[in-house]
Structure formats: structure tokens, C-alpha cells
Amino acid sequence: MTDETVGIVGAGIVGLATAREIALSRPGTRVVVLDKEPAVSLHQTGHNSGVVHAGIYYTPGSLKADLCVRGVALLREYCQDRALPYREIGKLVVAVREDELGRMDALYERAGNNHVPDLRRIPREEIRELEPHAGGIAALHSPRTAITDYPAIARAFAQDVVDSGGEVRLGFPVTGVTEVPGGIEVTSGQERVRVDRLILCAGLQSDTVAQLARDRKEPRIVPFRGEYMLLRPERTNLVRGLIYPVPDPRYPFLGVHFTPRVDGSVEVGPNAVLALAREGYTRTRVSPRDLLGLAAYPGTWRMAARHWRTGVREYRGSFSTAAFMKDAGLYVPGVGVRDVVRGGAGVRAQALDRDGTLVDDFRIHRSGRVTAVRNAPSPAATASMAIAEHIAAAVFEPGSTT
């Protein structure tokens, strides 16, 4: 069916990739992207570390695994076509203790099932050849893991939408979603936009916007702030590629790691602390409304009961540079407080179920004319073009899925 209008709420990289996919793959369909901010990619996309993940970590057969591997290929080609930064600097996932070797081997098997290219298990000596200043007793080496500039990619996606006859309407905070005969009316104060179908890619606000559309109440979004240190410019030569720990399978966070950026800087981090506001990029940013929402949700307390010890440790690193760098020093021995300065921070929109489970996989579902992205954490930026294909297929599939 042509001559339809599809609305997308959210001008982050997933929303813009989806708008672009529909505009290019369905001639005659008009797309309009709606976002409350004055520019695109100001939240999760704009605070992203820039890593293009190869697919090492994700459960085989999950949406994350399938869409990450597909997304890498699409993103690499797009960056090459548009002369956008894309550098395959490689990644080491480093074991620093004997008790991590079993988890590292399980990760290697998982990555093989996900068809991660050229991944190898390497001994201590080869770690030093790749990263002379790194620690560790063994590692996985992923030479195809890359870094890029996701805000630049998002801006290019937005331009593609406009060039295809679509619209990116900024300064449009969505306050209402109403079904009308034959379509949906999206409101922002007194402004109204009528669309035939609506896609919700609202990131940190995904649950609140979904409820405006009368979608299910769960999962809820819990904001976790990730804070970074930056290596001082004279110390960036200590790191050549990405250096990561072996992740703890109990958590959807990857732990403190070293991340070179396309601008030449090197980030150390992030930690993962509960933010006191959905857009709480600093410790002093507090939203009473967001806090009340967290306190009223049973899943918050169940999560806290399971993971409070980890939370205390993460907060210690938030307030103490020495504590923050203690873990980092296991992976690049000798790097400490004097080698870093405080960097920026991002906020991760982490979906949480009522039973206190941190949702790991992407969650995308359709109900009638509305398709909602309810959980799209890392590697959503890497997988954005593949997620867009997945969403577009769901939106135009006959019937309704929930």
C-alpha cells in the first residue's frame, strides 16, 4: 500500500535508521520523525562510545545476535559509501584471573555460533605483541571490531530521510497519541500530526511514550548512568585498540574498558550507576517524577535486592577516581589516577521487568497500527540498520502481532 504516512517518535539512531529504511524501501510512503529535542541524536546516540560490536557477547538466536551481525555489514558499507569514519582497530577481551578462563572459553564458543569473523583465543605473549602495555593471562582477539562516529551517522540518516521526501520535525515533545478513524493522531501541545502507522523509538522515554499509545505497561525503563575517564593526551599511546574485561553473565553491562575514539582520545569506563533522572548525565541532576516512578515499580526493589552489592561498588567508583581506576589498572597495569581526567557520561535506557530482571535482548512488538521498541540497548547503534529492516518488516506485515 502506498501513499501512507508513517510516524516515528524518536530521532536517535534507531528511529532515524527506521525512517530511512521505510523511505527508501517503500516508494510512495511518507515518513515523519518526531522528537522533543532541537537536534537529532542528543541522548543515547550522542553519548555512545563509538564501538561497532562484532557480536561476541549475545545469546545465539537472539535478536541481538542476529541483528548485530547483519548490522555490522550494513553499517560498514554505509560508512564507506558516505566517507564516514570506520576503523577496524580490533578488540581484546582479556582474562586477568584463572577463574575467568572458563567464562572466556564459553564466550569464544558463543561468538563462534554468532559467526564473529576471525576471532582467536590468544596467550599472554600474544597479548603483549598486540598491546604492549596490557595485562592479562589470555584473551580473545577480535580484529574486525571497529570504531565509528554514531552522531555523524545519525545526521546522515536524517539527511537521507529529508532527501527522500520525509520530514524530521524537532522540538515536538509528544504529549498524546490517539486513534482516529483510519489512523493515529500524535499531539504536542496544540500541534497535531496524523499518521497511518506509528513507530515508537523513544529510548529513555520509551515506556512513557508507549503508555501514551496504550501499549503494555512493562517493561519499565531504569536509567543507568555510565561515567567515563579520559586518558591524558600524553598517555593515549598506552592503548592501541579496544581492551575489555571478560563480562559477568549476570549483568547486561560489559565492565570498565579502554576505548579509543575516532578523534584520537581514549576513554576509560564506563561504570553503571542508577541515575536519579532519565536524562541524568550528572550526579546533581535529579527528577522527583522519575524517582517516584522508580520507587513505585516493584521491579526496582527486586532488582536492588539482587544486585545491591554491585550497586555500592559502582557508586564508590563514581565518587572516587582511585576506586574507578583500580579495576582499569588490571587491564593496563600502571595506569592510575594521575593518568586520567574526568570525561563525559551517558545514560543507558535499561528495560526492567516486574520480577526485577534486567532485560537483555531487544524487545520490539506491534499492536495494530503501533509498533513499539521497548528495549534497544547496546549493540543497538551497531545493529541500527538491521533493526530498521526488522521493524519495517513488522510494521507492514499483514495482521497484528503482540
Coordinates of C-alpha atoms in Angstrom, one line a residue:
M1 CA 0.0 0.0 0.0
T2 CA 1.4 3.4 -1.0
D3 CA 0.5 7.0 -0.1
E4 CA 0.7 6.2 3.6
T5 CA 2.3 8.4 6.2
V6 CA 4.4 6.6 8.9
G7 CA 5.3 8.5 12.0
I8 CA 8.4 7.7 14.1
V9 CA 8.8 9.0 17.6
G10 CA 12.5 9.4 18.4
A11 CA 15.4 10.9 16.4
G12 CA 18.1 8.7 17.8
I13 CA 20.0 6.4 15.5
V14 CA 17.4 3.6 15.6
G15 CA 14.4 5.9 14.9
L16 CA 16.3 7.6 12.0
A17 CA 17.6 4.3 10.6
T18 CA 14.0 3.1 10.6
A19 CA 12.7 6.2 8.9
R20 CA 15.4 5.9 6.3
E21 CA 14.7 2.2 5.6
I22 CA 11.0 2.8 5.1
A23 CA 11.5 5.9 3.0
L24 CA 13.9 4.1 0.7
S25 CA 12.3 0.7 0.5
R26 CA 8.7 1.7 0.2
P27 CA 8.3 4.4 -2.5
G28 CA 5.2 6.5 -2.0
T29 CA 5.3 6.1 1.7
R30 CA 6.0 9.4 3.5
V31 CA 7.8 9.3 6.8
V32 CA 7.9 12.0 9.6
V33 CA 10.2 11.7 12.5
L34 CA 9.1 13.5 15.7
D35 CA 11.5 14.4 18.6
K36 CA 11.3 16.7 21.5
E37 CA 14.9 17.9 21.2
P38 CA 16.3 20.7 19.0
A39 CA 18.7 18.4 17.2
V40 CA 19.0 14.7 16.4
S41 CA 20.9 12.1 18.4
L42 CA 21.2 14.1 21.6
H43 CA 20.7 11.3 24.1
Q44 CA 22.0 7.6 23.9
T45 CA 23.3 8.0 20.3
G46 CA 25.1 11.2 21.1
H47 CA 26.8 9.8 24.2
N48 CA 27.8 6.5 22.6
S49 CA 31.4 5.3 22.9
G50 CA 31.5 4.7 19.1
V51 CA 32.2 0.9 19.2
V52 CA 31.0 -1.2 16.3
H53 CA 30.5 -4.6 18.1
A54 CA 31.3 -7.8 16.2
G55 CA 28.7 -9.9 18.0
I56 CA 30.8 -11.7 20.6
Y57 CA 28.5 -11.4 23.6
Y58 CA 25.0 -12.1 22.5
T59 CA 22.9 -15.3 23.0
P60 CA 22.9 -17.2 19.7
G61 CA 19.5 -17.0 18.1
S62 CA 18.6 -13.8 20.0
L63 CA 17.6 -10.7 18.1
K64 CA 20.8 -9.1 19.4
A65 CA 22.9 -11.8 17.9
D66 CA 21.2 -11.9 14.6
L67 CA 20.8 -8.2 14.1
C68 CA 24.2 -7.2 15.3
V69 CA 26.0 -9.4 12.7
R70 CA 23.7 -8.2 9.9
G71 CA 24.0 -4.6 11.2
V72 CA 27.8 -4.6 11.1
A73 CA 27.9 -5.4 7.4
L74 CA 25.3 -2.8 6.6
L75 CA 27.0 -0.1 8.7
R76 CA 30.4 -0.8 7.3
E77 CA 29.1 -0.4 3.7
Y78 CA 27.2 2.8 4.6
C79 CA 30.2 4.4 6.2
Q80 CA 32.4 3.5 3.2
D81 CA 29.8 4.9 0.8
R82 CA 29.5 8.2 2.8
A83 CA 33.1 8.6 3.7
L84 CA 32.2 8.4 7.4
P85 CA 34.8 7.2 10.0
Y86 CA 35.0 3.4 10.3
R87 CA 38.3 2.0 11.7
E88 CA 38.8 -1.7 12.4
I89 CA 41.2 -1.3 15.3
G90 CA 40.4 -4.6 16.9
K91 CA 39.4 -5.7 20.4
L92 CA 40.9 -7.8 23.2
V93 CA 38.6 -9.4 25.7
V94 CA 41.1 -10.1 28.5
A95 CA 41.1 -12.6 31.3
V96 CA 43.2 -11.4 34.3
R97 CA 42.4 -14.3 36.6
E98 CA 42.3 -18.1 36.3
D99 CA 38.7 -18.3 37.3
E100 CA 37.8 -16.2 34.2
L101 CA 39.2 -18.6 31.7
G102 CA 36.1 -20.8 31.7
R103 CA 33.8 -17.8 31.0
M104 CA 36.2 -16.7 28.3
D105 CA 36.0 -20.1 26.6
A106 CA 32.2 -20.1 26.8
L107 CA 32.3 -16.6 25.2
Y108 CA 34.5 -17.9 22.4
E109 CA 32.1 -20.7 21.7
R110 CA 29.2 -18.3 21.7
A111 CA 31.0 -15.9 19.3
G112 CA 31.6 -18.9 17.0
N113 CA 27.9 -19.6 17.0
N114 CA 27.3 -16.0 16.1
H115 CA 29.7 -16.2 13.2
V116 CA 32.0 -13.5 14.5
P117 CA 34.8 -13.2 11.9
D118 CA 38.5 -14.0 12.6
L119 CA 38.1 -14.3 16.4
R120 CA 41.1 -16.1 18.1
R121 CA 42.0 -17.2 21.6
I122 CA 45.5 -15.9 22.3
P123 CA 48.0 -16.5 25.1
R124 CA 49.7 -13.9 27.3
E125 CA 52.7 -13.5 24.9
E126 CA 50.5 -12.5 22.0
I127 CA 48.5 -10.1 24.1
R128 CA 51.8 -8.2 24.6
E129 CA 52.5 -8.2 20.9
L130 CA 49.2 -6.6 20.2
E131 CA 49.0 -4.4 23.3
P132 CA 52.5 -4.0 24.8
H133 CA 51.1 -2.3 28.0
A134 CA 48.2 -4.6 28.6
G135 CA 47.9 -7.1 31.4
G136 CA 46.1 -10.5 31.4
I137 CA 46.8 -14.2 31.2
A138 CA 44.8 -14.9 28.0
A139 CA 42.4 -13.1 25.7
L140 CA 40.1 -13.3 22.8
H141 CA 41.2 -11.2 19.8
S142 CA 38.6 -9.7 17.5
P143 CA 40.5 -7.9 14.8
R144 CA 37.3 -6.8 13.0
T145 CA 35.8 -4.9 15.9
A146 CA 35.7 -1.2 14.8
I147 CA 35.0 2.3 16.0
T148 CA 32.9 5.0 14.3
D149 CA 31.1 8.2 14.8
Y150 CA 27.4 7.4 15.6
P151 CA 26.2 11.0 15.8
A152 CA 27.6 11.7 12.3
I153 CA 25.9 8.5 11.0
A154 CA 22.6 9.6 12.6
R155 CA 22.8 13.0 11.0
A156 CA 23.5 11.3 7.6
F157 CA 20.4 9.1 8.2
A158 CA 18.3 12.2 8.9
Q159 CA 19.5 13.8 5.7
D160 CA 18.6 10.7 3.7
V161 CA 15.1 10.9 5.2
V162 CA 14.7 14.5 4.1
D163 CA 16.3 13.8 0.7
S164 CA 13.7 11.1 0.2
G165 CA 10.8 13.5 0.8
G166 CA 10.3 12.8 4.5
E167 CA 10.5 15.2 7.4
V168 CA 12.4 15.4 10.7
R169 CA 10.3 17.6 13.0
L170 CA 12.3 18.6 16.0
G171 CA 11.1 20.5 19.1
F172 CA 8.0 18.2 19.1
P173 CA 7.6 16.6 22.6
V174 CA 4.9 14.0 22.2
T175 CA 2.1 14.6 24.7
G176 CA -0.7 12.4 23.3
V177 CA -1.3 9.5 20.9
T178 CA -4.9 9.0 19.9
E179 CA -6.5 6.5 17.5
V180 CA -8.7 8.2 14.9
P181 CA -10.7 6.8 12.0
G182 CA -8.1 5.2 9.7
G183 CA -5.1 6.3 11.6
I184 CA -3.4 7.8 14.6
E185 CA -3.1 11.4 15.8
V186 CA 0.1 12.4 17.6
T187 CA -0.1 15.6 19.5
S188 CA 2.4 18.0 21.1
G189 CA 0.5 20.7 22.9
Q190 CA -1.7 22.3 20.3
E191 CA 0.2 20.8 17.4
R192 CA -1.2 17.6 15.7
V193 CA 0.3 15.2 13.2
R194 CA -1.9 12.5 11.6
V195 CA -0.2 9.3 10.5
D196 CA -1.4 5.9 9.2
R197 CA 1.1 3.9 11.3
L198 CA 3.3 4.9 14.3
I199 CA 6.7 3.5 15.4
L200 CA 7.9 4.3 18.9
C201 CA 11.7 4.5 19.2
A202 CA 11.8 6.8 22.2
G203 CA 14.8 5.4 24.1
L204 CA 14.9 6.8 27.6
Q205 CA 11.3 7.7 27.3
S206 CA 10.2 4.5 25.6
D207 CA 7.9 3.3 28.3
T208 CA 6.2 6.6 29.0
V209 CA 5.6 7.2 25.2
A210 CA 4.3 3.6 24.8
Q211 CA 1.8 4.2 27.6
L212 CA 0.5 7.3 25.8
A213 CA -0.2 4.9 22.9
R214 CA -2.0 2.5 25.4
D215 CA 0.7 -0.1 25.0
R216 CA 1.5 -2.6 27.8
K217 CA 3.0 -1.0 30.9
E218 CA 6.0 -3.2 31.1
P219 CA 8.9 -3.4 30.9
R220 CA 9.8 -0.1 32.6
I221 CA 12.9 1.9 31.8
V222 CA 15.5 2.3 34.5
P223 CA 18.2 4.8 33.7
F224 CA 21.8 3.8 34.4
R225 CA 24.5 6.5 34.0
G226 CA 27.8 5.4 32.6
E227 CA 30.7 7.7 33.6
Y228 CA 34.0 7.8 31.7
M229 CA 37.5 8.9 32.5
L230 CA 39.8 10.1 29.7
L231 CA 43.4 9.2 29.4
R232 CA 45.5 12.3 29.3
P233 CA 46.7 13.1 25.8
E234 CA 50.3 12.1 26.6
R235 CA 49.2 8.7 27.8
T236 CA 46.9 7.7 24.9
N237 CA 49.8 5.8 23.3
L238 CA 49.4 3.2 26.0
V239 CA 46.4 1.7 24.2
R240 CA 46.3 0.7 20.5
G241 CA 42.9 -1.0 20.3
L242 CA 39.9 -1.8 22.5
I243 CA 40.6 -3.6 25.7
Y244 CA 37.7 -5.2 27.5
P245 CA 37.2 -7.5 30.5
V246 CA 35.6 -10.8 30.4
P247 CA 31.9 -9.8 31.2
D248 CA 29.9 -11.1 34.1
P249 CA 27.0 -13.0 32.6
R250 CA 24.7 -11.8 35.4
Y251 CA 24.7 -8.3 34.0
P252 CA 24.0 -6.7 30.7
F253 CA 26.9 -4.3 31.2
L254 CA 30.4 -5.0 29.9
G255 CA 32.5 -3.5 32.7
V256 CA 35.2 -0.9 32.7
H257 CA 37.2 -1.0 29.5
F258 CA 39.6 1.1 27.3
T259 CA 38.0 2.6 24.2
P260 CA 40.0 4.7 21.6
R261 CA 37.7 7.2 19.8
V262 CA 37.9 8.4 16.2
D263 CA 39.0 11.8 17.5
G264 CA 42.2 10.3 19.0
S265 CA 41.1 10.4 22.6
V266 CA 40.9 7.2 24.8
E267 CA 38.0 6.6 27.2
V268 CA 38.2 4.5 30.3
G269 CA 34.9 3.2 31.6
P270 CA 32.0 3.2 31.9
N271 CA 30.7 2.3 35.3
A272 CA 27.0 1.7 35.7
V273 CA 25.2 3.7 38.4
L274 CA 21.5 4.2 38.9
A275 CA 20.7 7.7 37.6
L276 CA 18.4 10.0 39.5
A277 CA 16.7 11.2 36.3
R278 CA 16.1 9.6 32.9
E279 CA 18.3 12.2 31.4
G280 CA 20.6 12.4 34.5
Y281 CA 24.0 12.9 32.8
T282 CA 25.4 14.4 36.1
R283 CA 25.2 13.3 39.7
T284 CA 23.4 16.5 40.5
R285 CA 20.6 16.0 38.0
V286 CA 17.6 14.8 40.0
S287 CA 14.0 14.3 38.7
P288 CA 11.4 13.8 41.6
R289 CA 9.0 12.5 39.0
D290 CA 11.4 9.9 37.7
L291 CA 12.4 8.9 41.2
L292 CA 8.8 8.4 42.2
G293 CA 8.2 6.3 39.2
L294 CA 11.2 4.1 40.1
A295 CA 10.1 3.8 43.7
A296 CA 6.6 2.8 42.8
Y297 CA 7.7 0.0 40.5
P298 CA 8.1 -3.4 42.2
G299 CA 10.8 -4.5 39.8
T300 CA 13.1 -1.7 41.1
W301 CA 13.1 -3.2 44.6
R302 CA 13.5 -6.7 43.4
M303 CA 16.5 -5.6 41.2
A304 CA 18.0 -3.8 44.2
A305 CA 17.6 -6.8 46.5
R306 CA 19.6 -9.0 44.0
H307 CA 22.3 -6.5 43.0
W308 CA 22.8 -4.0 45.8
R309 CA 26.4 -5.1 46.5
T310 CA 27.3 -4.4 42.9
G311 CA 25.5 -1.0 43.1
V312 CA 27.5 0.0 46.1
R313 CA 30.7 -0.8 44.3
E314 CA 29.7 1.1 41.2
Y315 CA 28.8 4.2 43.3
R316 CA 32.1 4.0 45.0
G317 CA 33.8 4.4 41.7
S318 CA 31.5 7.3 40.8
F319 CA 32.8 9.3 43.7
S320 CA 36.4 8.1 43.8
T321 CA 38.8 8.2 40.9
A322 CA 41.1 5.9 42.7
A323 CA 38.3 3.3 43.1
F324 CA 37.3 3.8 39.5
M325 CA 40.8 3.2 38.2
K326 CA 41.5 0.2 40.4
D327 CA 39.7 -2.2 38.1
A328 CA 41.1 -0.4 35.0
G329 CA 44.6 -1.0 36.2
L330 CA 44.2 -4.8 36.0
Y331 CA 44.0 -4.4 32.2
V332 CA 46.6 -1.8 31.6
P333 CA 48.9 -2.1 34.7
G334 CA 50.4 1.1 35.8
V335 CA 47.6 3.3 34.6
G336 CA 46.2 5.2 37.6
V337 CA 44.7 8.4 38.9
R338 CA 47.4 10.7 37.6
D339 CA 46.9 9.4 34.0
V340 CA 43.2 10.4 33.7
V341 CA 40.8 13.3 33.8
R342 CA 37.0 13.1 34.3
G343 CA 35.3 12.6 30.9
G344 CA 31.7 12.6 29.9
A345 CA 28.8 10.4 30.7
G346 CA 25.9 8.7 29.0
V347 CA 22.6 7.3 30.3
R348 CA 21.5 3.8 29.2
A349 CA 17.8 3.1 28.9
Q350 CA 17.7 -0.3 30.6
A351 CA 14.4 -2.1 30.5
L352 CA 13.4 -3.8 33.7
D353 CA 10.7 -6.5 34.1
R354 CA 8.4 -6.5 37.1
D355 CA 10.2 -9.5 38.6
G356 CA 13.4 -7.5 38.8
T357 CA 15.1 -9.0 35.7
L358 CA 17.2 -6.7 33.6
V359 CA 16.0 -7.3 30.1
D360 CA 18.9 -8.3 27.9
D361 CA 17.5 -8.8 24.4
F362 CA 15.9 -6.3 22.1
R363 CA 12.1 -6.1 22.6
I364 CA 10.1 -4.9 19.7
H365 CA 6.4 -5.7 19.2
R366 CA 3.5 -4.5 17.1
S367 CA -0.1 -4.0 18.2
G368 CA -2.4 -2.8 15.4
R369 CA -1.1 0.4 13.9
V370 CA 1.6 1.0 16.6
T371 CA 5.0 -0.7 16.7
A372 CA 7.0 -0.2 19.9
V373 CA 10.7 -0.6 20.6
R374 CA 10.7 -1.2 24.3
N375 CA 14.3 -2.2 24.8
A376 CA 17.2 -1.4 22.5
P377 CA 20.4 -1.1 24.5
S378 CA 23.9 -1.9 23.1
P379 CA 24.5 -3.1 20.4
A380 CA 21.6 -1.1 19.0
A381 CA 23.8 1.5 17.4
T382 CA 25.8 -1.2 15.7
A383 CA 22.7 -3.0 14.6
S384 CA 20.6 0.1 13.8
M385 CA 20.3 -0.6 10.1
A386 CA 19.4 -4.2 10.7
I387 CA 16.9 -3.2 13.4
A388 CA 15.4 -0.9 10.9
E389 CA 14.9 -3.7 8.5
H390 CA 13.3 -5.8 11.2
I391 CA 10.9 -3.0 12.3
A392 CA 9.9 -2.2 8.7
A393 CA 9.0 -5.8 8.1
A394 CA 7.0 -6.0 11.3
V395 CA 5.2 -2.7 10.6
F396 CA 4.0 -3.8 7.1
E397 CA 3.3 -7.4 7.9
P398 CA -0.4 -8.2 7.5
G399 CA -2.4 -8.6 10.7
S400 CA -1.3 -7.7 14.2
T401 CA 1.3 -9.2 16.5
T402 CA 1.7 -8.6 20.2

